[in-house]
mmCIF file of C-alpha atoms and ligand atoms in Angstrom:
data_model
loop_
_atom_site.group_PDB
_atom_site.id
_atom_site.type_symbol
_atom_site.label_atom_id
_atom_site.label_comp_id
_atom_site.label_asym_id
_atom_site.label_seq_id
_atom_site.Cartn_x
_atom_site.Cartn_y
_atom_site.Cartn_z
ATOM 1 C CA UNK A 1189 -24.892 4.742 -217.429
ATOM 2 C CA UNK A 1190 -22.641 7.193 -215.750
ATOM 3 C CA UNK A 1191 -19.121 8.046 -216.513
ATOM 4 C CA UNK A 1192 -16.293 5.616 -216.430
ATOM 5 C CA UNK A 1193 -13.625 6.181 -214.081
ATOM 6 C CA UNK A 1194 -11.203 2.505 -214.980
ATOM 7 C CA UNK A 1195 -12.618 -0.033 -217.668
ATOM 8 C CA UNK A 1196 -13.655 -3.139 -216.033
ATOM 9 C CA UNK A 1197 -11.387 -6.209 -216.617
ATOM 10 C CA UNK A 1198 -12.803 -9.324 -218.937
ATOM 11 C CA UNK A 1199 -13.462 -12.351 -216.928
ATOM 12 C CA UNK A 1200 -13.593 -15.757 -218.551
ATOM 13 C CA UNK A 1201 -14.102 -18.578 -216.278
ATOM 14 C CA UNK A 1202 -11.484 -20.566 -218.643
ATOM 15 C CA UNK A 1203 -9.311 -17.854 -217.844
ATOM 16 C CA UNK A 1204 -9.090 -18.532 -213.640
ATOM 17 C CA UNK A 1205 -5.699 -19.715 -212.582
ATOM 18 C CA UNK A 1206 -5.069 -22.966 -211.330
ATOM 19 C CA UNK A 1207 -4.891 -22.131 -207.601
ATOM 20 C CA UNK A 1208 -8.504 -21.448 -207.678
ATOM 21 C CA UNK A 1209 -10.820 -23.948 -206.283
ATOM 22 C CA UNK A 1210 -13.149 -25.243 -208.299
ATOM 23 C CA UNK A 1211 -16.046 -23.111 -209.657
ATOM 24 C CA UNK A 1212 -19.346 -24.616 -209.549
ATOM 25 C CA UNK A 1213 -20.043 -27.523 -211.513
ATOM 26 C CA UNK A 1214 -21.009 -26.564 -215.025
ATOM 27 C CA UNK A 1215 -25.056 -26.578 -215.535
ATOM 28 C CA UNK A 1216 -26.473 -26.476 -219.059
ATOM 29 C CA UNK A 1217 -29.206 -23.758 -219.057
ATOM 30 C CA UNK A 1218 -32.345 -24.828 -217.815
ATOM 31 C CA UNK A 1219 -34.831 -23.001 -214.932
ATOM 32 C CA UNK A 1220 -34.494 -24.393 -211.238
ATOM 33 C CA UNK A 1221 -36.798 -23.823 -208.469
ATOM 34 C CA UNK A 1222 -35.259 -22.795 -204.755
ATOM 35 C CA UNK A 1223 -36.861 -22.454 -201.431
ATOM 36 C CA UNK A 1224 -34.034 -22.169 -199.442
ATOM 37 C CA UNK A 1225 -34.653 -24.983 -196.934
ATOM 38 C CA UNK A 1226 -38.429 -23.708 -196.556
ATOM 39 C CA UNK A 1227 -37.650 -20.433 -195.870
ATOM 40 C CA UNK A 1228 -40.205 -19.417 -198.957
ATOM 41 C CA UNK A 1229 -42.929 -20.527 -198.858
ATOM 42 C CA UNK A 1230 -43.434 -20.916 -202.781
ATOM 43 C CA UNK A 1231 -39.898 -21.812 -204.421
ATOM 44 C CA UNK A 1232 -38.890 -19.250 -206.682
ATOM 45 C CA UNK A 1233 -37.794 -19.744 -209.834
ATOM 46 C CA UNK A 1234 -34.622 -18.912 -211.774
ATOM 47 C CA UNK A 1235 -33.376 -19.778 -215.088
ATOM 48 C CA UNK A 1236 -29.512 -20.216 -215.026
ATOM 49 C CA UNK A 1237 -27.442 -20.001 -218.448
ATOM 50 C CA UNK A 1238 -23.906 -19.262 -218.386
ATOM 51 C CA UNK A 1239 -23.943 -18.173 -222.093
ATOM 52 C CA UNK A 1240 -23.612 -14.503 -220.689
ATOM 53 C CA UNK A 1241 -21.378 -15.112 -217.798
ATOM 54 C CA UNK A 1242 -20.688 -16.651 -215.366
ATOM 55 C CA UNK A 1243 -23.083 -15.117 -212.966
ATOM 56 C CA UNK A 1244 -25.438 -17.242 -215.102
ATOM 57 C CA UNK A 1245 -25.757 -19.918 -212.178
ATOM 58 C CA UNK A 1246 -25.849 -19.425 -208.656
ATOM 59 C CA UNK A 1247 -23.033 -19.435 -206.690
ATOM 60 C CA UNK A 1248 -22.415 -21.158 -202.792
ATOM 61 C CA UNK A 1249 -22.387 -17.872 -201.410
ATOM 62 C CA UNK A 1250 -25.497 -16.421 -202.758
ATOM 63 C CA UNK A 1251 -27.144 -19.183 -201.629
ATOM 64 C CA UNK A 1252 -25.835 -18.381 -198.243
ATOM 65 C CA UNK A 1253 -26.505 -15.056 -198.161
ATOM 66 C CA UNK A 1254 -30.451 -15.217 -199.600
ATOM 67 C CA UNK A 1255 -30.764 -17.939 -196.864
ATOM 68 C CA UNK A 1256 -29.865 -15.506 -194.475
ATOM 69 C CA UNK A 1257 -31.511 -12.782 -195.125
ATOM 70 C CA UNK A 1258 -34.888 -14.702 -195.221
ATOM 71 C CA UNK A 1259 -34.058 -16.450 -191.874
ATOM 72 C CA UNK A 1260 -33.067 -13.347 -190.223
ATOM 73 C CA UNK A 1261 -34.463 -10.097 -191.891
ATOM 74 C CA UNK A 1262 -37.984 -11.326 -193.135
ATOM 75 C CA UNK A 1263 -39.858 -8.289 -190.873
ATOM 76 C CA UNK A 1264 -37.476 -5.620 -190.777
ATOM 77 C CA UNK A 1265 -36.609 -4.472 -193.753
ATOM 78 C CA UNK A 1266 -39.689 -2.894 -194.614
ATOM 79 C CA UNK A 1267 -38.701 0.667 -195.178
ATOM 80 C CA UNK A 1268 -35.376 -0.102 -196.753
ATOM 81 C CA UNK A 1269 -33.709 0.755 -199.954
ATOM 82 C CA UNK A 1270 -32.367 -2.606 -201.015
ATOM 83 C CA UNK A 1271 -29.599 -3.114 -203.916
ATOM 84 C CA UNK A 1272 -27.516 -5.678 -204.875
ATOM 85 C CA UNK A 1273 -23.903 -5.778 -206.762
ATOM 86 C CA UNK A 1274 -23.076 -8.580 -208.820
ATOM 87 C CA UNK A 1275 -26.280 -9.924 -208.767
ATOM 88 C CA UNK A 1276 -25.922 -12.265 -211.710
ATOM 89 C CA UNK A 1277 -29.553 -14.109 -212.318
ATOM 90 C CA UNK A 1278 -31.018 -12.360 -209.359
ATOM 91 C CA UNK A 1279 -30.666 -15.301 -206.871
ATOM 92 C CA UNK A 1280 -30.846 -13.124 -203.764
ATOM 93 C CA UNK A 1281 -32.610 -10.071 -204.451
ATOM 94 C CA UNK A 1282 -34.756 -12.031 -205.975
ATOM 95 C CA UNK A 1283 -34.686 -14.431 -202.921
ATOM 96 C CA UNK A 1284 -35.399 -11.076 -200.597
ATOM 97 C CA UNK A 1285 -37.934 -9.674 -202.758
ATOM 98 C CA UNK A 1286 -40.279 -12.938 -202.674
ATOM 99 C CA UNK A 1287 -39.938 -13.204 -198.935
ATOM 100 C CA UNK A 1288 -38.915 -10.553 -196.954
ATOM 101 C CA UNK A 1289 -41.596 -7.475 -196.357
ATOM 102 C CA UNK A 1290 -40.498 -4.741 -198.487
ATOM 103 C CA UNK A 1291 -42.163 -1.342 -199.311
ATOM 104 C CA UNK A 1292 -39.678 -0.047 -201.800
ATOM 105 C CA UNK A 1293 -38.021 -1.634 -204.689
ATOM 106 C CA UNK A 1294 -35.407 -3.883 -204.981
ATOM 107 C CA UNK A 1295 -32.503 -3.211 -207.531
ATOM 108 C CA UNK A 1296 -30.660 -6.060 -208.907
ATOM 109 C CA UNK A 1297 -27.749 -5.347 -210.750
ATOM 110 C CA UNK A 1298 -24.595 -6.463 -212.904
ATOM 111 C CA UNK A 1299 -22.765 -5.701 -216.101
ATOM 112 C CA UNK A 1300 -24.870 -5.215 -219.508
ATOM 113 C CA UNK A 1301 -24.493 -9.725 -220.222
ATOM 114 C CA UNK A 1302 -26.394 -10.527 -217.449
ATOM 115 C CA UNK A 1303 -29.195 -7.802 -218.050
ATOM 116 C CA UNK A 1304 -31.754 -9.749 -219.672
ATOM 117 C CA UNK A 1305 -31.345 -12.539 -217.200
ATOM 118 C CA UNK A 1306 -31.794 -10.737 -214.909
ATOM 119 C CA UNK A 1307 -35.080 -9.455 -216.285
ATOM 120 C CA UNK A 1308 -36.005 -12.831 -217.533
ATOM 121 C CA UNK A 1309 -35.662 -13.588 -213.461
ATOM 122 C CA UNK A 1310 -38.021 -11.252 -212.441
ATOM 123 C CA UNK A 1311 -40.674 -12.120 -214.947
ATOM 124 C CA UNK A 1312 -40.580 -15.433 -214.445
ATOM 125 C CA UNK A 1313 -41.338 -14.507 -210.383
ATOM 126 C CA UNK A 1314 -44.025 -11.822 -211.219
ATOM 127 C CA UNK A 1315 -42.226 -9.274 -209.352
ATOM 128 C CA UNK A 1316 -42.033 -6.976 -211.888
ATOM 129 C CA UNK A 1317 -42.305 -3.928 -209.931
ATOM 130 C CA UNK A 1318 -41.067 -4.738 -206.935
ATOM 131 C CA UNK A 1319 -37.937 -5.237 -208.526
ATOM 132 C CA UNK A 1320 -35.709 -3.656 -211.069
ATOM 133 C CA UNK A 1321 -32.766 -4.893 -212.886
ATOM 134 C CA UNK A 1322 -29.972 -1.953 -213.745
ATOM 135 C CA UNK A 1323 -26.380 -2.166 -214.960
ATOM 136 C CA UNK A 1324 -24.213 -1.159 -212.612
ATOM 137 C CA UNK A 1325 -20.450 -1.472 -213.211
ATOM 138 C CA UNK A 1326 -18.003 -1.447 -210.558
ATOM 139 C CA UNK A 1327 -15.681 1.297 -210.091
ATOM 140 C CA UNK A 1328 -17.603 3.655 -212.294
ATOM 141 C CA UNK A 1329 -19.571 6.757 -210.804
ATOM 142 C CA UNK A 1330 -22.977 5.293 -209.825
ATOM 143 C CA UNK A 1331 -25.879 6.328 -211.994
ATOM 144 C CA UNK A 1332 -28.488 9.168 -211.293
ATOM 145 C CA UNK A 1333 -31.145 6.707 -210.794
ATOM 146 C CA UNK A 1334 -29.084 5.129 -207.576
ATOM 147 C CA UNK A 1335 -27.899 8.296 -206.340
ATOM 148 C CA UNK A 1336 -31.772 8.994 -206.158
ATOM 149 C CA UNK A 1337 -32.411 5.559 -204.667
ATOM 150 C CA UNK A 1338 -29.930 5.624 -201.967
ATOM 151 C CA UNK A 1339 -29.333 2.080 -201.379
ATOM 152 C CA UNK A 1340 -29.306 1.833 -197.465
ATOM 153 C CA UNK A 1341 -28.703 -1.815 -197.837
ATOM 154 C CA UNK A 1342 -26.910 -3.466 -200.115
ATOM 155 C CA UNK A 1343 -26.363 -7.578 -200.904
ATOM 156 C CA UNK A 1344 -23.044 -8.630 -202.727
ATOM 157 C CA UNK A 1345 -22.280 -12.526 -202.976
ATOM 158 C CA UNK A 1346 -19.590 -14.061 -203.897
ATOM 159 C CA UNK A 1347 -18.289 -10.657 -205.810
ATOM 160 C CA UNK A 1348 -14.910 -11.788 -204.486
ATOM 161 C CA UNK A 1349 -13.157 -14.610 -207.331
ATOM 162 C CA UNK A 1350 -11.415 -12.283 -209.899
ATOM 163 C CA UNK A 1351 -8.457 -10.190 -208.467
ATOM 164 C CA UNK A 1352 -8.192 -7.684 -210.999
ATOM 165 C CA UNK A 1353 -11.956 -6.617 -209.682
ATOM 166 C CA UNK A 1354 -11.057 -6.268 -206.534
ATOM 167 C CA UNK A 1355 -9.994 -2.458 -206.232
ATOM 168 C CA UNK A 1356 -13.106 -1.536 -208.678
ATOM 169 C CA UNK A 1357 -15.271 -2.986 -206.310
ATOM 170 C CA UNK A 1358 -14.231 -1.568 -203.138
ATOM 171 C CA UNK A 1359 -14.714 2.167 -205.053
ATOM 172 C CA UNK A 1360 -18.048 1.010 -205.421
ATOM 173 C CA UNK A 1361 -18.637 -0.743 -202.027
ATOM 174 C CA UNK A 1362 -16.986 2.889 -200.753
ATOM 175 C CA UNK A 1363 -18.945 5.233 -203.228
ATOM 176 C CA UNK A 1364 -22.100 3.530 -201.861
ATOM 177 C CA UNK A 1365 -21.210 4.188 -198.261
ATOM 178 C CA UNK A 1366 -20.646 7.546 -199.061
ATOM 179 C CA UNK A 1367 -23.764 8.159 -200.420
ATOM 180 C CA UNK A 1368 -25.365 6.760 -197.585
ATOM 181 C CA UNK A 1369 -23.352 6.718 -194.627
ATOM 182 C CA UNK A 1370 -26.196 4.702 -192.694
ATOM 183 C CA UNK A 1371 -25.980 1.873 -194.969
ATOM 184 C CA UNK A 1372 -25.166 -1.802 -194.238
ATOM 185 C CA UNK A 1373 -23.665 -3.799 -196.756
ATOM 186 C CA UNK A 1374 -24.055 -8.060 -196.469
ATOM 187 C CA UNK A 1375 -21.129 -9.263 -197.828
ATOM 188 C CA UNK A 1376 -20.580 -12.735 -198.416
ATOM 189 C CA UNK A 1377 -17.650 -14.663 -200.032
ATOM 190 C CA UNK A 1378 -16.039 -17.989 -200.384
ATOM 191 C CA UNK A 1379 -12.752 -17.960 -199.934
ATOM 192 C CA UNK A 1380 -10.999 -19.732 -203.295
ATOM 193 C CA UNK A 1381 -7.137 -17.893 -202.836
ATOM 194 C CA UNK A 1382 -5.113 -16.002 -200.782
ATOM 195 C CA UNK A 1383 -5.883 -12.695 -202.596
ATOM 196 C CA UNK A 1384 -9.533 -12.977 -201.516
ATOM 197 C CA UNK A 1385 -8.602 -12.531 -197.582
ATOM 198 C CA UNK A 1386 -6.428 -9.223 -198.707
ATOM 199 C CA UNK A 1387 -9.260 -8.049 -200.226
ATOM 200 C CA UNK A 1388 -11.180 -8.980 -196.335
ATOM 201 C CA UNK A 1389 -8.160 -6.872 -195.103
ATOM 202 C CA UNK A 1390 -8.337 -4.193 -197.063
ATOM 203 C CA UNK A 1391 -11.809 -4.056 -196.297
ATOM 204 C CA UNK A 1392 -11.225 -4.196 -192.684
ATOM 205 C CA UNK A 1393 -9.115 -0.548 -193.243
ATOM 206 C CA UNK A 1394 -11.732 0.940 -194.961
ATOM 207 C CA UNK A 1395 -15.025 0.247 -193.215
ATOM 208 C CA UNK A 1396 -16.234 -1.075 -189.866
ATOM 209 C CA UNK A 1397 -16.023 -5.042 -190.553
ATOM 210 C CA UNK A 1398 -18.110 -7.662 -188.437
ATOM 211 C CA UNK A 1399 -19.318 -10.831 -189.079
ATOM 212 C CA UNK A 1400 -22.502 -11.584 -188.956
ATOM 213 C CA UNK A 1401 -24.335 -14.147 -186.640
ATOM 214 C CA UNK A 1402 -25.686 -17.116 -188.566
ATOM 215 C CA UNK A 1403 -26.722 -20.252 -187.177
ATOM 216 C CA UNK A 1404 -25.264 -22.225 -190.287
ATOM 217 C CA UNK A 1405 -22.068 -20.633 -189.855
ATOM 218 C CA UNK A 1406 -20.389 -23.690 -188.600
ATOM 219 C CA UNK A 1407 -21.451 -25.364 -191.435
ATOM 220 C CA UNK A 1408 -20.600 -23.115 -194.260
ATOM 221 C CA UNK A 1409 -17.211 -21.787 -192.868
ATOM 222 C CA UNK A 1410 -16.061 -25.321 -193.185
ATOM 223 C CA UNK A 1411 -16.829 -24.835 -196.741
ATOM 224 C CA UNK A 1412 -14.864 -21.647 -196.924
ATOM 225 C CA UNK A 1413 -17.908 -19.165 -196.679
ATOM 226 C CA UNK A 1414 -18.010 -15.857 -195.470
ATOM 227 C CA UNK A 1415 -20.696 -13.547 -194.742
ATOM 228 C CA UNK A 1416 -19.343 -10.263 -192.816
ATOM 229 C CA UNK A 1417 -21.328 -6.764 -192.805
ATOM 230 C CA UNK A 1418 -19.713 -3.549 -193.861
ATOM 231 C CA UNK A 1419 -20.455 -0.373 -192.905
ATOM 232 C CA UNK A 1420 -18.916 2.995 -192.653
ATOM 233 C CA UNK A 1421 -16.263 3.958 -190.395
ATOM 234 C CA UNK A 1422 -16.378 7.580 -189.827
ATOM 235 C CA UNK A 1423 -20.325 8.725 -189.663
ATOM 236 C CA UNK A 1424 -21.849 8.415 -187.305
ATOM 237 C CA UNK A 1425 -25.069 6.619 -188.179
ATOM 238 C CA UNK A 1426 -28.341 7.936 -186.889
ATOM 239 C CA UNK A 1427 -31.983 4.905 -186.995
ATOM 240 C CA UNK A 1428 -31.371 0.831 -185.740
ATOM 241 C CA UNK A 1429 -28.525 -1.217 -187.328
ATOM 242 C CA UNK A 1430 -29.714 -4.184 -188.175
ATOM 243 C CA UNK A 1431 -28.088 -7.165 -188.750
HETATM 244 C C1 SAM B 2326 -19.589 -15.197 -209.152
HETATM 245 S S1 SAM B 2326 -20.910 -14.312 -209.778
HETATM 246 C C2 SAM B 2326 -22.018 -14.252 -208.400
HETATM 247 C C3 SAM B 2326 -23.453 -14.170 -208.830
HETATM 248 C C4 SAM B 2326 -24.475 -14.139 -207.703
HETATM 249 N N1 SAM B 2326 -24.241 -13.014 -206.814
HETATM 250 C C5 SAM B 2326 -24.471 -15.421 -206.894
HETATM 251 O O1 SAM B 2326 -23.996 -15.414 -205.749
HETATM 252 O O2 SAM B 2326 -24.939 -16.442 -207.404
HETATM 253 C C6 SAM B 2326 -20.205 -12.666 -209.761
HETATM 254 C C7 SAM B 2326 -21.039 -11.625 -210.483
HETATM 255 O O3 SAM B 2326 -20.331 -10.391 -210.429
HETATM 256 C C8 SAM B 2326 -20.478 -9.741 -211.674
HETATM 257 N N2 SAM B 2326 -19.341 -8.832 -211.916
HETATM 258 C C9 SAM B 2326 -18.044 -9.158 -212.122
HETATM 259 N N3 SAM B 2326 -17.294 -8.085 -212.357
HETATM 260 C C10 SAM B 2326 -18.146 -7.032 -212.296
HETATM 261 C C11 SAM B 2326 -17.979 -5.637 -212.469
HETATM 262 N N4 SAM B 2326 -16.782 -5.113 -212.761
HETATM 263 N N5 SAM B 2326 -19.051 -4.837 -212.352
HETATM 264 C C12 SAM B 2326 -20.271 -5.371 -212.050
HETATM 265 N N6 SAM B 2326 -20.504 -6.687 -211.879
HETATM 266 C C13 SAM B 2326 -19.453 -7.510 -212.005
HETATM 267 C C14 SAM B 2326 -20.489 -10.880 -212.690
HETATM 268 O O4 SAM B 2326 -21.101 -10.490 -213.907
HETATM 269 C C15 SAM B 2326 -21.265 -11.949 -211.951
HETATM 270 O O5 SAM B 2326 -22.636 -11.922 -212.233
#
């Protein structure tokens, strides 16, 4: 991949300071099926293993976010260029891909551990094709192959739980704005320390920050959930905004 600009920090769940709350419950590896309270029609499948990470398993906000986007952007996302950061297993590009109506493909992507999950993800959903798995490391210059792409939207869930990430992911929340200044990023986060609503706030200074309607937002913002969209501040943006 491209250049690096700042190495990317080691994170080891073990690692995470006290004043986090708890991660997800520890799963041994084994393949789970999802259908996102019946929003697909055929459960899709993904094999969770934290031996490369811990984007191994899914995470609350994922779930929240994949549920989402089924509920609310089955139809119109047809013509868009779809990418996800910190995709770990796939859960909701994966999610998208199986039931929303998409002409392009979809990137997932994460660091090099999670790459063959993520591959192992797609297989196991037959959408090879329809989507690709690429490494794609925050804060370093995006590859040739996404510059091409020009993600227009772009998923990230629960990227927010390790504060020495933080400032490589907004370059790479900004970079892709700047490459496509149309673009809406779906954000979604759970809220585990302080630090996480600086990085809302810093967020808020850099792009145009709104949440975004959900009927289950009563329910998962009592569980410290999230889900905003980003987009940028200065262009201005030609084509329908969705979300
Ligand atoms: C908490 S997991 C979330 C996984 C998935 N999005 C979900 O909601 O279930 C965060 C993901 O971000 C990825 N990640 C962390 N730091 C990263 C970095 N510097 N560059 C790219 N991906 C990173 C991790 O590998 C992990 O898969």
């Amino acid at each position: 991949m491209a250049g690096s600009r700042s190495p990317t920090p080691e994170f080891s769940p073990l690692a995470v300071g006290v004043d986090l709350a708890p991660l997800p419950a520890y799963k041994a590896a084994a393949t789970a099926g999802f259908d996102f309270d019946g929003h697909l029609a055929k459960p899709l499948r993904l094999h969770e293993d934290l031996t490369s990470g811990c984007g191994g398993q899914t995470w609350p906000a994922g779930m929240v976010l994949a549920k989402h986007m089924l509920r609310y952007h089955q139809k119109d996302l047809r013509e868009s260029r779809i990418l996800e950061l910190g995709a770990g297993g796939g859960l909701v590009g994966l999610a998208v891909a199986s039931g929303c109506e998409l002409e392009n493909p979809l990137y997932i992507t994460d660091q090099l551990e999670m790459f063959s999950l993520m591959g192992h993800n797609i297989e196991l959903n037959e959408l090879q094709g329809r989507v690709k798995a690429a490494i794609l490391n925050w804060g370093e210059a995006l590859a040739q192959e996404i510059v091409d792409f020009q993600p227009d939207v772009i998923l990230a869930a629960d990227c927010v739980y390790f504060e020495p990430a933080f400032p490589l992911l907004m370059t790479t929340l900004s970079d892709l704005l700047s490459l496509c200044p149309s673009a809406t990023i779906y954000f979604c986060f759970k809220k585990r320390r302080r630090a996480d609503m600086q990085f809302l706030k810093k967020a808020q200074k850099a792009f145009d920050v709104a949440e975004v309607h959900d009927e289950d937002r009563p329910v998962f913002s009592r569980q410290g959930l999230f889900l905003y969209s980003f987009r940028s501040k200065t262009t201005n943006r030609t084509g329908s905004q969705i979300g």
